[in-house]
Coordinates of C-alpha atoms in Angstrom, one line a residue:
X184 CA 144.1 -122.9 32.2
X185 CA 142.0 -122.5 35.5
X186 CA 143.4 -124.0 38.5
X187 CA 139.9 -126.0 38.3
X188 CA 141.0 -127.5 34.7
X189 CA 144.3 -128.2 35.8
X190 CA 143.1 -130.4 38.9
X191 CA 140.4 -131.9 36.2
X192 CA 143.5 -132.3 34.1
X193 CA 145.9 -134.4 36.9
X194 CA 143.2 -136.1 38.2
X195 CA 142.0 -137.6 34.7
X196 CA 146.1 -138.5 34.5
X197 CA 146.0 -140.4 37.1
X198 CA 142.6 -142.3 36.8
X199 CA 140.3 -140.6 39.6
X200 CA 137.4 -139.1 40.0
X201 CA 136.8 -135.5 41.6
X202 CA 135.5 -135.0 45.4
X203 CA 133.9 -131.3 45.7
X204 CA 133.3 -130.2 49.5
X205 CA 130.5 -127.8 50.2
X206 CA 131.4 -125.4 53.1
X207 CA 129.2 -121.7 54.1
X208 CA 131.7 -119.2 54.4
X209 CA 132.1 -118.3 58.0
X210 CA 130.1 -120.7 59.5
X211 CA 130.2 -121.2 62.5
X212 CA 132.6 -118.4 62.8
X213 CA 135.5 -117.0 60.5
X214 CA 138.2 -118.4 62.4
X215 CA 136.7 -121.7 62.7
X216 CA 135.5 -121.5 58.8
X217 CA 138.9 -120.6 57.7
X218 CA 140.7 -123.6 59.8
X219 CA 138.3 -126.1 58.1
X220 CA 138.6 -124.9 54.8
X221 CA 142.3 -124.8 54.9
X222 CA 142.4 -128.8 56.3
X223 CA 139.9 -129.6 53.3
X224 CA 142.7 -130.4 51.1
X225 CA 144.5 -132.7 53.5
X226 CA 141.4 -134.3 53.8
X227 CA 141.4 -135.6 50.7
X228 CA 139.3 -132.5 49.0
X229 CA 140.0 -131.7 45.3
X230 CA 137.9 -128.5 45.1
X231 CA 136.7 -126.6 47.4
X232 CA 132.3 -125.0 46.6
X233 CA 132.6 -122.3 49.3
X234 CA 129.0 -120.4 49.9
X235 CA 128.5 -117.3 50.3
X236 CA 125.4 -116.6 52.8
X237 CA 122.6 -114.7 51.7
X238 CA 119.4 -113.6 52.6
X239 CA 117.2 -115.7 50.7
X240 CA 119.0 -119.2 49.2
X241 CA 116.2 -120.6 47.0
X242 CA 117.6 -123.6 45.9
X243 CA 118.7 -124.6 49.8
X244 CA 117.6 -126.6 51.9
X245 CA 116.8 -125.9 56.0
X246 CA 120.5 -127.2 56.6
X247 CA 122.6 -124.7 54.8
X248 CA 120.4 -122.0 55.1
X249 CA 120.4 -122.2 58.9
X250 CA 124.4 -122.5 58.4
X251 CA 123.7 -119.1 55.9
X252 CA 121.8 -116.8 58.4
X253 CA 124.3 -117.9 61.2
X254 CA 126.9 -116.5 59.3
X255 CA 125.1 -113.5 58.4
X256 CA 124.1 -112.9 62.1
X257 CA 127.7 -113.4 62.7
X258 CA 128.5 -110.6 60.2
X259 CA 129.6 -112.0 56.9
X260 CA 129.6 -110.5 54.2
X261 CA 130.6 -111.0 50.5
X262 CA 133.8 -108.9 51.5
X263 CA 134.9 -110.8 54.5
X264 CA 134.4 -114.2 52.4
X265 CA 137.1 -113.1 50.0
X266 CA 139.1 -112.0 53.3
X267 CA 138.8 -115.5 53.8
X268 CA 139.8 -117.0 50.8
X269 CA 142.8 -114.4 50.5
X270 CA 143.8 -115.9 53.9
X271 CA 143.7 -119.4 52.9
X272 CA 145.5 -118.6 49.5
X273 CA 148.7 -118.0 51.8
X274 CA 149.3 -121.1 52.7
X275 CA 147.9 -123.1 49.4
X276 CA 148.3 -121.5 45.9
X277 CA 146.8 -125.0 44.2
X278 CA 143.4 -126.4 45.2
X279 CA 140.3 -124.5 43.0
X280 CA 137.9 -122.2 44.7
X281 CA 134.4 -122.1 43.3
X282 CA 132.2 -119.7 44.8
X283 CA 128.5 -120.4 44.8
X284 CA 125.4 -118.3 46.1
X285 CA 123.5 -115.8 44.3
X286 CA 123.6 -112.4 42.2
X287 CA 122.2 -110.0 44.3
X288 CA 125.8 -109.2 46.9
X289 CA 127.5 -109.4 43.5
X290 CA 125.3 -107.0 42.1
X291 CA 125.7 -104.8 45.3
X292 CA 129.1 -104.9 44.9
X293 CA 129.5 -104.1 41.0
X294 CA 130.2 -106.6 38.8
X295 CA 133.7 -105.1 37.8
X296 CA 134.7 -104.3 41.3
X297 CA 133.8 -108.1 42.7
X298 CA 135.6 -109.5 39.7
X299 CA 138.9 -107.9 40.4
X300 CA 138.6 -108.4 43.8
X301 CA 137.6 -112.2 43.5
X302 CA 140.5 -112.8 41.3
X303 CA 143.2 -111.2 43.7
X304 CA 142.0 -113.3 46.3
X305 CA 142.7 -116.3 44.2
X306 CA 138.9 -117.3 43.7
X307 CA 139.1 -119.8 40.2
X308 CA 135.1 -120.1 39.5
X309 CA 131.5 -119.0 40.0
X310 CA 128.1 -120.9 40.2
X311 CA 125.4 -118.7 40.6
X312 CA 121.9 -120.2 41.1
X313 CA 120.2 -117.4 40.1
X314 CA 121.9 -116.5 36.9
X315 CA 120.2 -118.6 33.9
X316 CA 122.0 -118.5 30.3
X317 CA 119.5 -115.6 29.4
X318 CA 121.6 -113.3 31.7
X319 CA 124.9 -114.2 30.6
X320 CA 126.0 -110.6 29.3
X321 CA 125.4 -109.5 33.4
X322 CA 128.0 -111.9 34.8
X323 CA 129.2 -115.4 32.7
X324 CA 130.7 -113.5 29.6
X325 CA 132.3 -110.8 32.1
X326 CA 133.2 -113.2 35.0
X327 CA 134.9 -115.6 31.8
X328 CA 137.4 -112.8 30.2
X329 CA 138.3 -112.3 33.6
X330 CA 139.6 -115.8 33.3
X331 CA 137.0 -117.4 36.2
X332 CA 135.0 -120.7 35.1
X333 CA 131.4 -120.4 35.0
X334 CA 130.0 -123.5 36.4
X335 CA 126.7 -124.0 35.5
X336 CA 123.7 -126.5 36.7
X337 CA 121.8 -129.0 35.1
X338 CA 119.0 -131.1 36.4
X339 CA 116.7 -133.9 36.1
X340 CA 114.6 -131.3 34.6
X341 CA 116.8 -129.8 31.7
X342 CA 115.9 -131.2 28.4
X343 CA 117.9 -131.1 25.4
X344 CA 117.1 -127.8 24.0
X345 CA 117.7 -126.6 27.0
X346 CA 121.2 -128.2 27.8
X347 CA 122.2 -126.8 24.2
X348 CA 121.8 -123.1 26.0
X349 CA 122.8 -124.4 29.3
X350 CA 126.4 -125.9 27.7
X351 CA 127.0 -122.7 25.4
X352 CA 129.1 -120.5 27.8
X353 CA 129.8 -123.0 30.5
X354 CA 133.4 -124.1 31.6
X355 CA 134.8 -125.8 34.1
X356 CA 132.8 -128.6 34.8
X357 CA 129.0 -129.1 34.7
X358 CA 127.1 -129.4 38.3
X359 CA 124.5 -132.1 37.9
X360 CA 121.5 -131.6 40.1
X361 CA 120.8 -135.0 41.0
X362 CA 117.2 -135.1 42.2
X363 CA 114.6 -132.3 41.7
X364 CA 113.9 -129.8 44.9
X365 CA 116.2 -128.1 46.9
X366 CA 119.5 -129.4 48.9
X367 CA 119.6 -132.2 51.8
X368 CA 116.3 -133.6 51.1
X369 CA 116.7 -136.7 49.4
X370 CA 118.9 -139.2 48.1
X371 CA 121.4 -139.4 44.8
X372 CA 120.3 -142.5 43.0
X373 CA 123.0 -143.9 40.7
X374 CA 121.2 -145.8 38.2
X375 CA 119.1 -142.6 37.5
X376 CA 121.9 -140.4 37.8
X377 CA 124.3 -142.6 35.1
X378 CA 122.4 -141.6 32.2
X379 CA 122.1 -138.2 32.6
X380 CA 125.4 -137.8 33.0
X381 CA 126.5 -139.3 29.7
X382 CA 123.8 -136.9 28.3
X383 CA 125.7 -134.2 30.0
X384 CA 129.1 -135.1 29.2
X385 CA 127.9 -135.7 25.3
X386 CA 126.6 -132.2 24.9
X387 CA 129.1 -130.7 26.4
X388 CA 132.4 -132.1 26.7
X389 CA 133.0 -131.0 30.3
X390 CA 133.3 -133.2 33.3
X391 CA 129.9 -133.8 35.3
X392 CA 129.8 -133.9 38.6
X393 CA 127.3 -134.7 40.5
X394 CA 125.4 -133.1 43.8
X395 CA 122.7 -132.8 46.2
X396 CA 121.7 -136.3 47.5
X397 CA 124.8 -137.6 48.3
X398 CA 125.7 -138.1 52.3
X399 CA 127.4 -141.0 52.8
X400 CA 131.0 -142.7 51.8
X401 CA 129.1 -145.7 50.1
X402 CA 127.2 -143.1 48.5
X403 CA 130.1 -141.1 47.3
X404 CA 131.5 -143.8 46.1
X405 CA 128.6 -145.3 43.9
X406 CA 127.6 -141.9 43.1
X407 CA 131.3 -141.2 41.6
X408 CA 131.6 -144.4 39.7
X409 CA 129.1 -142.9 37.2
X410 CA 130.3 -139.6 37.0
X411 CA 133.8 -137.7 37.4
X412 CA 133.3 -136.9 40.7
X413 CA 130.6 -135.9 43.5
X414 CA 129.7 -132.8 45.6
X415 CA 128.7 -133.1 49.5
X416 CA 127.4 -130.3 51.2
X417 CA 124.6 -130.1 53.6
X418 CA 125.9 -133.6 55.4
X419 CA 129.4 -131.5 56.2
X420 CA 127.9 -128.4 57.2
X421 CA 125.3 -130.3 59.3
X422 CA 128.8 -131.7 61.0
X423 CA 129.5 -128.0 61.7
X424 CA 126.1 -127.1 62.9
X425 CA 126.0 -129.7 65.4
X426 CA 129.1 -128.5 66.9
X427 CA 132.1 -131.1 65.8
X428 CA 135.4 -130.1 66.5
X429 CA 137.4 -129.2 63.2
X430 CA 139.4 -132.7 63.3
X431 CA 136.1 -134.4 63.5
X432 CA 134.4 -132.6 60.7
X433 CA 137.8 -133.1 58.7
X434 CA 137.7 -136.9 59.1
X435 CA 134.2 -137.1 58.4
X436 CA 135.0 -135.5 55.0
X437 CA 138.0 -138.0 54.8
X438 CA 135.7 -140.5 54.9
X439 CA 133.4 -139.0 52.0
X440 CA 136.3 -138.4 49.8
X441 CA 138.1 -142.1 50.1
X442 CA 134.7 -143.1 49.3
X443 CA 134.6 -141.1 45.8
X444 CA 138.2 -142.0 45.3
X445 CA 137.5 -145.3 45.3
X446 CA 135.1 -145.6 42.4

């Protein structure tokens, strides 16, 4: 059992539903990355999406790729964001790490040397937006005997066939795509949102959770009521981009996760 089906696990005990914060790794700076990251949890954060910058994000939108090429200007690098997660390991051994971006650093890296390296610095799962079921022999299968969950996507878009193939190798939890287009562009709507998620859920037996569109703590809220839990992202790295002090980005995301934890 993954740390990330273990928190699925107590959090299904005790009746609640999952909040998922989206930060970029080293944004706006590594020290300043690493201090949010390691107050997400006491800010109410179940799992932690951590990104990892790259050169060309096509599924995000202009907020988290601006948050993206600052950290690469900055000098980030697929290396330095497992630096970072092996720092925040030391003082919290318990909350799930997913790490989501794309193949190509991976593939830069080697598969098998990023794996071993990713799991010594305590990362517990991979979504990688680039990687569809048709590749999972480059990374899924090898990613899964090294004991990470590999998270995958579904969308407004993804028919039935296609969520048979989507579901096969999957674990984790399933990442609903809430509206079609890329991140920070428009708004989660619940009553659209509710079915798909019970079509997700059916075909695969894996909590759904459910992202992009969702910015706000009433949002959150309605958002999680209709699926086991929610995902913000480019509304807390906005936060960061427009220069809030760490305490103010950490209650904002208190606010957002009260608000899924109330559904």
């Amino acid at each position: 059992m993954t740390r990330i089906d273990a928190k699925f696990a107590d959090l299904k005990a005790k009746g609640k539903k999952a909040f998922v914060s989206y930060v970029m790794a080293g944004d706006p700076d590594f020290d300043k990355s690493l201090e949010i990251v390691r107050g997400l949890p006491g800010a109410g954060v179940d799992i932690i999406e951590l990104g990892l910058p790259f050169t060309d994000p096509m599924a995000d939108g202009p907020t988290i790729q601006l948050a993206g090429q600052r950290t690469l200007d900055g000098g980030m690098t697929l290396k330095r964001t497992l630096e970072l997660v092996t720092e925040f390991r030391k003082g919290d051994d318990t909350t799930p790490i997913v790490l989501m971006g794309y193949y190509n650093p991976i593939y830069s890296m080697g598969v098998p040397t990023f794996l071993t390296a990713a799991k010594e610095a305590g990362i517990d799962g991979l979504i990688i937006v680039d990687l569809p079921p048709e590749e999972d022999t480059e990374l899924c299968l090898p990613a899964q005997e090294a004991g990470l969950n590999f998270i995958r996507l579904a969308t407004p878009t993804t028919d039935d066939k296609r969520l048979k193939r989507v579901a096969q190798n999957t674990s984790g939890f399933v990442y609903y795509v809430s509206i079609t287009g890329i991140t920070g562009t428009a708004e989660a709507d619940a009553s659209d949102v509710s079915p798909a998620v019970a079509r997700i859920r059916e075909a695969t037996g894996l909590p759904v959770i459910v992202g992009f569109g969702v910015n706000t703590p009433e949002k959150s809220r309605t958002i999680a009521a209709v699926a086991d839990g929610v995902v913000v992202g480019s509304a807390i790295v906005s936060q960061i981009a427009d220069g809030k002090s760490t305490a103010e980005v950490l209650a904002f995301v208190k606010a957002l996760a009260d608000g899924a934890h109330s559904a």
